[in-house]
XYZ file of C-alpha atoms in Angstrom:
584
model
C -129.812 14.366 38.697
C -130.328 15.858 34.850
C -129.177 19.387 34.178
C -131.051 21.862 32.182
C -129.897 20.888 29.146
C -131.731 17.209 29.779
C -128.662 15.429 29.594
C -126.144 14.054 31.999
C -122.413 15.327 32.449
C -120.102 14.115 33.784
C -120.150 16.942 36.849
C -123.425 15.349 37.383
C -122.081 11.671 37.379
C -119.804 12.907 40.014
C -122.029 14.767 42.304
C -124.279 11.429 42.500
C -120.955 9.408 43.582
C -120.558 12.022 46.406
C -117.398 13.068 44.707
C -118.331 16.708 44.114
C -120.853 19.214 45.882
C -123.565 21.026 44.573
C -121.234 24.434 45.731
C -118.110 22.787 43.254
C -120.587 22.513 40.442
C -121.081 25.566 40.377
C -118.468 26.949 39.952
C -116.942 24.158 37.482
C -120.232 25.523 35.251
C -119.228 28.668 35.455
C -115.584 27.753 34.233
C -116.733 25.739 31.805
C -118.931 28.522 30.280
C -116.033 31.234 30.644
C -113.248 29.224 28.668
C -115.458 27.274 26.523
C -114.066 23.978 27.809
C -115.157 20.297 28.535
C -116.696 20.064 31.466
C -114.388 17.598 32.728
C -111.351 19.821 32.181
C -113.449 22.334 34.285
C -113.622 20.182 36.555
C -109.635 19.579 36.834
C -108.448 22.936 36.284
C -110.611 23.371 39.588
C -109.200 20.657 41.288
C -112.224 19.528 42.698
C -112.091 15.533 41.777
C -109.403 13.122 40.648
C -108.196 12.633 37.199
C -108.800 8.787 37.395
C -112.354 9.629 39.440
C -113.458 12.668 36.816
C -112.414 10.429 33.578
C -113.877 7.054 34.869
C -117.301 9.080 35.069
C -116.475 10.512 31.172
C -115.998 6.895 30.592
C -119.729 5.633 31.696
C -121.007 8.614 29.608
C -119.617 7.224 26.329
C -120.246 3.679 27.198
C -116.651 2.606 26.872
C -114.636 0.735 29.291
C -112.293 2.182 31.318
C -108.749 1.350 32.639
C -106.179 2.872 34.755
C -102.548 1.556 34.226
C -98.828 2.806 35.677
C -95.962 3.562 32.999
C -94.389 0.194 35.338
C -97.009 -2.170 34.346
C -97.937 -1.243 30.585
C -96.109 -4.258 28.676
C -93.505 -2.345 26.049
C -94.961 -5.484 23.736
C -97.645 -3.805 23.493
C -96.274 0.035 21.878
C -95.115 -2.739 18.785
C -98.762 -3.625 17.625
C -99.096 -0.180 16.092
C -96.477 2.191 14.216
C -94.708 4.842 16.679
C -95.932 7.362 14.294
C -99.656 6.436 14.926
C -99.233 6.229 19.024
C -97.440 9.612 19.052
C -99.766 11.309 16.934
C -103.046 10.317 18.288
C -101.384 9.494 21.904
C -103.366 6.541 21.874
C -101.993 2.989 24.007
C -102.407 -0.392 22.514
C -103.895 -2.864 25.368
C -104.687 -5.664 23.466
C -104.954 -8.000 20.141
C -107.216 -10.327 19.161
C -107.569 -11.853 15.510
C -109.033 -8.265 13.464
C -109.914 -6.422 16.692
C -106.987 -4.125 17.908
C -108.130 -2.724 21.341
C -106.715 1.083 22.069
C -106.967 3.654 24.788
C -107.391 7.404 24.481
C -107.184 9.936 26.935
C -110.185 11.516 25.221
C -113.546 9.997 23.602
C -112.289 9.879 19.864
C -114.193 11.414 16.951
C -115.905 8.781 14.573
C -113.655 10.319 11.451
C -110.591 9.790 13.365
C -111.520 6.011 14.548
C -112.466 5.767 10.846
C -109.060 6.718 9.789
C -107.379 4.308 12.322
C -108.982 1.618 11.420
C -108.052 2.385 7.266
C -104.275 3.077 8.664
C -104.414 -0.262 10.850
C -106.537 -2.373 8.867
C -108.139 -3.794 11.976
C -111.521 -3.324 13.946
C -111.278 -1.492 16.694
C -112.196 -1.867 20.377
C -112.270 1.634 22.060
C -111.227 2.246 25.723
C -110.631 5.285 28.306
C -107.856 6.422 30.345
C -106.247 9.551 31.462
C -104.336 11.638 30.301
C -101.403 11.026 33.042
C -101.461 7.241 32.555
C -100.610 7.612 28.514
C -98.268 10.485 29.179
C -96.279 8.722 31.761
C -96.164 5.439 29.374
C -95.238 7.534 26.394
C -92.319 9.419 28.651
C -90.898 6.610 30.244
C -91.221 4.676 26.806
C -90.003 6.830 24.028
C -88.865 10.436 26.489
C -90.426 13.634 26.906
C -92.030 15.121 24.029
C -90.978 12.479 21.427
C -93.466 12.843 18.714
C -92.165 16.371 18.339
C -88.180 14.924 18.386
C -89.762 12.281 15.940
C -91.434 15.038 13.401
C -87.886 17.669 13.646
C -85.761 14.714 12.830
C -87.540 13.481 9.625
C -87.859 17.488 8.506
C -84.729 17.567 8.724
C -83.441 14.338 6.812
C -80.995 13.329 10.294
C -82.313 9.320 9.675
C -82.953 6.933 13.144
C -82.049 7.893 16.233
C -79.767 5.217 16.585
C -77.519 6.175 13.891
C -76.949 9.919 15.340
C -73.807 11.401 15.586
C -72.855 14.585 17.784
C -71.091 16.801 15.474
C -67.535 16.901 14.694
C -65.867 19.644 16.711
C -63.049 19.904 14.794
C -64.905 21.120 12.010
C -66.418 23.714 14.265
C -69.806 24.386 15.847
C -72.826 25.515 13.480
C -72.965 29.227 12.848
C -74.469 31.507 15.127
C -76.536 32.578 11.951
C -77.806 29.168 11.543
C -78.371 28.153 15.041
C -80.876 31.973 15.304
C -82.117 30.262 11.955
C -82.901 26.503 13.460
C -83.986 27.883 16.727
C -86.785 29.908 15.311
C -88.076 26.911 14.164
C -91.967 26.339 14.950
C -90.850 22.536 16.324
C -87.546 23.703 17.996
C -89.825 26.296 19.682
C -92.998 23.545 20.738
C -90.628 21.382 21.835
C -88.852 24.028 24.700
C -92.344 25.191 25.319
C -93.561 21.016 26.143
C -90.315 21.447 28.446
C -91.411 24.039 30.475
C -94.931 23.365 30.371
C -94.510 19.950 31.270
C -92.030 21.264 34.320
C -95.420 23.822 35.345
C -97.459 20.796 34.865
C -95.433 18.941 37.746
C -95.606 22.094 40.339
C -91.242 21.574 39.748
C -89.273 24.942 41.028
C -86.139 24.231 38.833
C -85.036 22.956 35.533
C -81.720 21.056 34.568
C -80.477 20.347 31.100
C -77.021 19.028 30.858
C -74.930 17.638 27.940
C -73.377 14.774 28.575
C -71.017 12.758 25.909
C -73.549 9.948 25.910
C -76.477 12.005 25.198
C -78.821 14.843 27.176
C -80.302 14.848 30.527
C -83.193 17.089 31.950
C -84.303 16.866 35.571
C -86.946 18.563 37.398
C -86.579 19.773 41.356
C -89.851 18.922 42.710
C -90.853 19.280 46.047
C -87.237 19.903 46.732
C -86.219 16.291 45.696
C -84.698 16.140 41.520
C -86.661 13.489 39.205
C -85.227 12.303 36.126
C -87.067 12.776 33.129
C -86.294 9.851 29.849
C -85.618 12.030 26.731
C -86.382 11.084 23.247
C -83.277 9.243 21.583
C -81.481 11.287 18.971
C -82.112 14.698 20.443
C -78.708 15.282 20.531
C -77.931 16.850 17.441
C -80.641 18.809 18.354
C -79.684 20.175 21.362
C -77.535 23.602 20.241
C -80.870 24.553 19.279
C -82.633 23.767 22.188
C -80.038 26.097 24.042
C -80.196 28.733 21.253
C -84.256 28.997 21.530
C -84.058 29.397 25.826
C -81.273 31.834 24.971
C -83.135 33.808 22.519
C -86.290 33.978 24.695
C -84.041 35.458 28.203
C -82.310 38.179 25.442
C -79.010 36.709 25.549
C -76.325 36.429 23.473
C -76.454 32.865 21.346
C -73.322 33.295 19.825
C -71.350 33.438 23.301
C -70.554 29.813 24.360
C -67.420 30.366 26.355
C -68.587 32.285 29.092
C -71.859 32.057 31.783
C -74.809 34.289 30.858
C -77.970 35.003 33.057
C -81.171 36.133 31.856
C -85.209 35.872 32.269
C -87.921 34.796 30.794
C -91.734 35.688 31.577
C -94.142 33.480 30.443
C -97.756 32.986 30.577
C -100.224 30.555 30.448
C -104.135 30.333 30.738
C -104.427 30.611 34.903
C -101.218 32.088 35.671
C -98.192 34.016 35.044
C -94.718 33.116 35.808
C -90.918 34.467 35.580
C -88.355 32.033 34.839
C -85.236 33.151 35.762
C -82.842 31.727 33.310
C -78.615 30.616 34.124
C -76.310 28.824 31.194
C -72.975 27.482 31.704
C -70.073 26.565 29.513
C -69.531 22.617 30.188
C -67.118 19.639 28.303
C -70.100 18.521 25.894
C -72.157 21.870 25.257
C -73.908 24.353 27.426
C -75.507 23.715 30.647
C -78.912 24.635 31.327
C -80.306 25.995 34.778
C -84.132 27.755 35.149
C -85.685 28.629 38.355
C -89.642 28.726 38.018
C -90.988 31.765 40.473
C -94.565 32.082 40.045
C -95.820 35.810 40.217
C -99.529 35.389 41.480
C -99.386 32.113 43.444
C -96.653 32.999 45.660
C -98.755 35.504 48.070
C -100.741 32.866 49.676
C -102.319 32.636 52.468
C -100.085 31.848 55.777
C -102.256 28.623 56.714
C -101.722 27.338 53.192
C -98.398 27.821 53.669
C -98.126 25.365 57.005
C -99.203 27.996 59.370
C -100.834 26.828 62.518
C -103.326 29.400 63.841
C -101.695 30.409 66.626
C -98.654 31.458 64.885
C -100.591 32.754 61.506
C -101.921 35.090 64.599
C -98.566 36.385 65.654
C -96.967 36.864 62.224
C -100.202 38.864 61.653
C -99.525 40.922 64.495
C -95.432 41.522 63.590
C -96.094 42.329 60.111
C -98.355 45.426 62.024
C -95.758 46.609 64.615
C -94.129 49.858 64.006
C -90.555 48.703 64.411
C -88.273 45.846 65.517
C -86.181 43.144 64.102
C -87.880 39.910 62.580
C -85.693 37.014 61.699
C -86.524 34.129 59.020
C -84.004 30.915 59.757
C -83.183 27.805 57.854
C -81.316 25.864 55.227
C -81.155 27.317 51.562
C -84.189 26.106 49.744
C -86.693 25.452 52.867
C -89.212 28.528 51.824
C -87.815 31.613 53.600
C -88.455 33.991 50.928
C -91.612 32.755 50.503
C -92.696 33.225 53.927
C -91.032 36.861 54.199
C -92.798 38.150 50.606
C -96.263 36.864 52.637
C -95.724 39.084 55.223
C -94.640 41.620 52.825
C -97.795 41.265 50.701
C -99.488 41.196 54.696
C -98.026 44.369 55.719
C -98.230 46.591 51.633
C -100.518 49.298 52.329
C -100.823 52.856 51.495
C -100.215 53.921 54.349
C -96.270 52.634 54.838
C -93.287 52.672 52.431
C -91.674 49.555 52.103
C -87.796 49.047 50.370
C -86.492 45.937 49.647
C -82.480 45.326 49.081
C -82.190 41.328 47.642
C -79.639 39.125 46.345
C -80.938 38.454 43.781
C -84.738 40.211 42.944
C -86.724 36.954 42.966
C -90.366 38.090 43.094
C -91.846 41.533 41.766
C -94.707 43.062 44.019
C -96.466 45.983 42.955
C -96.106 48.760 45.200
C -92.496 48.046 46.724
C -89.639 49.410 45.747
C -86.848 46.758 45.500
C -83.075 46.959 45.127
C -80.798 44.329 43.813
C -76.935 44.045 45.574
C -74.350 44.745 42.910
C -70.788 43.562 44.746
C -68.946 44.773 41.967
C -69.833 48.215 41.959
C -70.182 48.477 45.660
C -73.939 47.665 46.053
C -73.569 45.553 48.937
C -76.105 44.553 51.618
C -74.607 47.201 53.945
C -74.169 49.933 51.928
C -77.212 49.248 50.106
C -79.294 49.273 53.596
C -77.339 52.670 54.653
C -78.665 54.543 51.154
C -82.003 52.824 52.233
C -82.831 54.111 55.712
C -82.452 57.567 53.930
C -85.412 57.008 51.661
C -87.528 56.961 54.918
C -88.801 53.445 54.740
C -91.319 52.090 56.956
C -90.780 48.433 56.179
C -87.294 47.183 55.258
C -86.661 43.674 54.094
C -83.126 42.734 53.740
C -82.476 39.566 51.882
C -79.722 38.043 53.956
C -77.524 38.821 57.382
C -73.822 38.395 55.919
C -71.724 39.971 58.328
C -71.518 41.887 61.232
C -71.878 45.097 59.723
C -75.214 44.202 57.807
C -76.285 43.013 61.082
C -75.087 45.905 63.097
C -77.104 48.424 60.915
C -80.499 46.266 60.503
C -80.289 46.035 64.473
C -80.039 49.576 64.464
C -82.272 50.694 61.787
C -85.141 48.193 63.791
C -84.547 50.786 66.931
C -84.936 53.608 65.415
C -88.524 53.478 63.776
C -88.084 50.814 61.470
C -89.747 47.292 61.086
C -86.994 45.131 59.440
C -87.382 41.861 57.992
C -84.331 39.328 57.128
C -83.070 35.903 57.086
C -79.899 34.601 58.725
C -79.056 30.779 58.158
C -78.783 29.144 61.461
C -79.886 25.759 62.349
C -83.352 26.871 64.851
C -84.932 30.194 65.929
C -82.392 30.046 69.156
C -79.488 30.096 67.726
C -80.027 33.514 65.612
C -79.502 34.768 68.651
C -76.390 33.247 69.651
C -75.373 34.016 65.972
C -75.488 37.492 65.637
C -74.268 38.137 69.290
C -70.839 35.802 67.198
C -70.971 38.690 64.952
C -70.422 41.218 67.465
C -73.683 42.516 68.175
C -74.265 44.403 71.571
C -76.680 42.157 73.833
C -78.548 45.217 74.894
C -79.285 46.272 71.732
C -80.078 42.961 70.210
C -82.104 42.290 73.458
C -83.928 45.448 72.842
C -84.644 45.369 68.980
C -85.365 41.540 67.943
C -89.069 40.833 68.888
C -89.135 37.577 66.937
C -87.114 34.766 65.345
C -88.686 31.732 63.191
C -87.202 28.705 62.320
C -88.654 26.947 58.636
C -88.106 23.928 56.765
C -90.450 22.368 53.971
C -91.667 18.953 54.547
C -92.718 16.778 51.806
C -97.029 17.109 51.576
C -98.372 13.323 51.598
C -101.527 13.111 48.874
C -104.180 13.673 50.394
C -105.806 10.735 47.732
C -104.116 8.028 47.878
C -103.321 8.866 51.774
C -103.857 6.029 54.191
C -102.720 5.316 58.237
C -99.493 4.008 58.657
C -99.797 1.439 61.728
C -96.051 0.975 61.759
C -95.320 3.665 64.141
C -92.441 2.390 66.712
C -93.372 2.727 70.372
C -90.141 5.165 71.141
C -91.431 7.727 68.761
C -95.520 6.887 69.723
C -93.919 7.880 72.944
C -92.178 10.799 72.456
C -95.229 11.828 69.670
C -97.482 11.868 73.078
C -95.347 13.978 74.611
C -95.203 16.757 71.797
C -98.978 16.370 71.336
C -100.419 16.000 75.037
C -101.994 13.197 73.441
C -102.298 9.192 75.323
C -99.985 7.277 73.381
C -103.013 5.506 71.319
C -104.685 8.524 70.423
C -101.096 9.474 68.302
C -101.779 8.690 64.700
C -99.248 8.610 62.001
C -100.110 8.449 57.755
C -98.166 7.736 54.876
C -99.203 7.994 50.806
C -99.746 4.889 49.171
C -98.498 6.471 45.823
C -101.200 6.767 42.920
C -102.002 8.717 39.149
C -102.587 12.258 40.890
C -99.177 12.182 42.525
C -97.066 10.193 40.103
C -96.677 7.228 42.369
C -94.754 8.373 44.853
C -97.389 9.695 47.518
C -96.177 13.178 47.877
C -97.643 16.253 46.411
C -96.548 19.600 46.938
C -94.609 21.002 49.912
C -95.999 22.409 53.484
C -93.977 24.172 55.862
C -92.742 23.480 59.541
C -92.189 26.582 61.474
C -90.902 27.228 65.032
C -91.253 31.113 66.790
C -89.279 32.091 69.465
C -90.630 35.576 70.296
C -88.074 37.524 72.580
C -89.372 38.377 76.306
C -87.718 40.310 79.145
C -86.406 37.260 80.549
C -84.797 36.435 77.594
C -83.087 39.757 77.104
C -81.837 40.004 80.358
C -80.143 36.871 80.208
C -78.080 38.093 77.087
C -74.638 38.162 77.069
C -71.492 36.893 74.859
C -71.079 33.945 77.463
C -74.922 33.005 77.056
C -75.115 29.086 75.743
C -78.116 27.950 73.509
C -79.317 25.563 75.598
C -80.035 28.110 78.675
C -82.058 30.219 75.741
C -83.669 27.019 75.002
C -84.611 26.065 78.861
C -86.216 29.695 79.623
C -87.800 29.892 76.443
C -89.601 26.563 77.136
C -91.172 28.578 80.171
C -92.243 31.554 77.950
C -94.325 28.921 75.505
C -91.305 27.954 72.844
C -91.863 25.265 70.791
C -89.120 23.173 69.050
C -89.395 22.109 64.905
C -89.740 18.660 66.408
C -92.885 19.283 68.095
C -94.106 21.151 65.614
C -93.284 18.593 63.150
C -95.538 16.091 64.818
C -98.464 18.000 64.945
C -97.814 17.645 61.496
C -97.874 13.894 60.973
C -101.081 14.123 63.090
C -102.957 16.098 61.012
C -102.295 13.407 58.217
C -99.984 16.381 56.379
C -96.365 14.879 56.707
C -94.604 11.598 56.746
C -93.338 9.990 60.124
C -89.937 9.460 58.203
C -90.299 13.488 56.481
C -90.583 14.794 59.786
C -87.806 12.906 61.192
C -85.235 14.012 57.982
C -86.035 17.762 58.691
C -85.800 18.059 62.428
C -83.850 16.324 65.234
C -84.258 15.744 68.998
C -83.489 18.579 71.025
C -81.967 16.722 73.830
C -79.464 15.771 71.171
C -76.059 17.329 70.869
C -76.101 21.079 70.138
C -76.618 22.293 66.624
C -73.612 22.657 64.728
C -73.359 26.227 62.448
């Protein structure tokens, strides 16, 4: 298919191959015009085709060979064919050398002037191939560490010599002065290196960044989809590390001279497509200051419930809950299970001009327009309980309590839910029904609980299978197949399971992103009548089942059948109800 400009572009090839639709190509062209970026970049921005397919088409357009490699497959010896400075500056991978011809893989089609310079510098004829930026990034990061080109340049600028001769500064001589560190931290190259650490975390959709100094060097880890992943660091970073920490302190408006006490701050970041808040925590350790940054997205947070992982019946139910005039809605689950995200999605749905919404949180993680948010401060007596009393005097319609931690907070929340307020909060229990027994243990009157609690929701965050390398998992044991068939109400031969093979799109992990598994318990009159100080969780479960309650494990099988979650991940996060009672 020819474009109006009488020349084919990447999108036209992908359209002809069935990898793009007409509607997607039109969206790509709009983005291309608006941002003035190449068409293949616009395609990847919109995630309309895989990186490998896009670059394969780009290579075809430029009549270049396309190569797809992983960092593990790339021979280390190849990197010795070209000087390190050229590899890092031009981001090229030497693939082979035959006589006086060198084959180089680029992540973008090179300009003729670039090729002429390289021919002159290397004194060889060049054969050009194309690969994906992810491939180049993975190989260079695996062999030289994140931001190796920046660190290499910094060391040259400061005359620090070879990395192998690196020496940590002598503690007896004292650390550098605050003034000299401030000057170094403002250096453009240090700023660029810190930006590389942050932007790599955003690219990988990390939620946390951990930078830790040890005697042997600096360790960088990202938390991605709930799991920690180590990132190789360049040799010779140890001497530059204090400047990196000082740079982060300056960005977070912290005191760069204070190295003996923990400090907390916040950094606001803006990329081409989104704004982020970074919560910064710095602690003193034996070998320097350790840094932890929590990445909070401002815009991507408020997703549709279906994007979070709710099924159609659950989505309809939570939409009803956000419109209630009063009642208590609880979210339960361990730390890091996505409770805050679900709560804020519910608040965003409830947020209109006709209702006043107040939250009391520790800490305030996301800022919402049109909602009054209060940060607890226990050192001055502003606890959840005391803050909640004051909040209720401000005539709110909807109240969010970050967490019910004690009987006093629970009592006020339950009474507020009875006196014309819609109250949302979280509780640490294993499942939705355990929330009732936990509140009874806290001393809440059974009658009050039955009258105020509307719904309790348990959730877990599961690693989502990468859609680009999804394939059937044919090794499902018979006992699990039978269990899945019963949960899904299907014949055993119709049960499906999937796994991720691993590809460049998911960094060979087989997973990409996360999806929530939800369990909803709705209070009924029968269950309210059964509530008492001696009620057992098993009795509540049996009665709840009669009213349509389905446990997390059964909901998890729905995700497995849909190709969203692998069996092993579902098993890790849920347990069979017939096993022992949950421990708190």
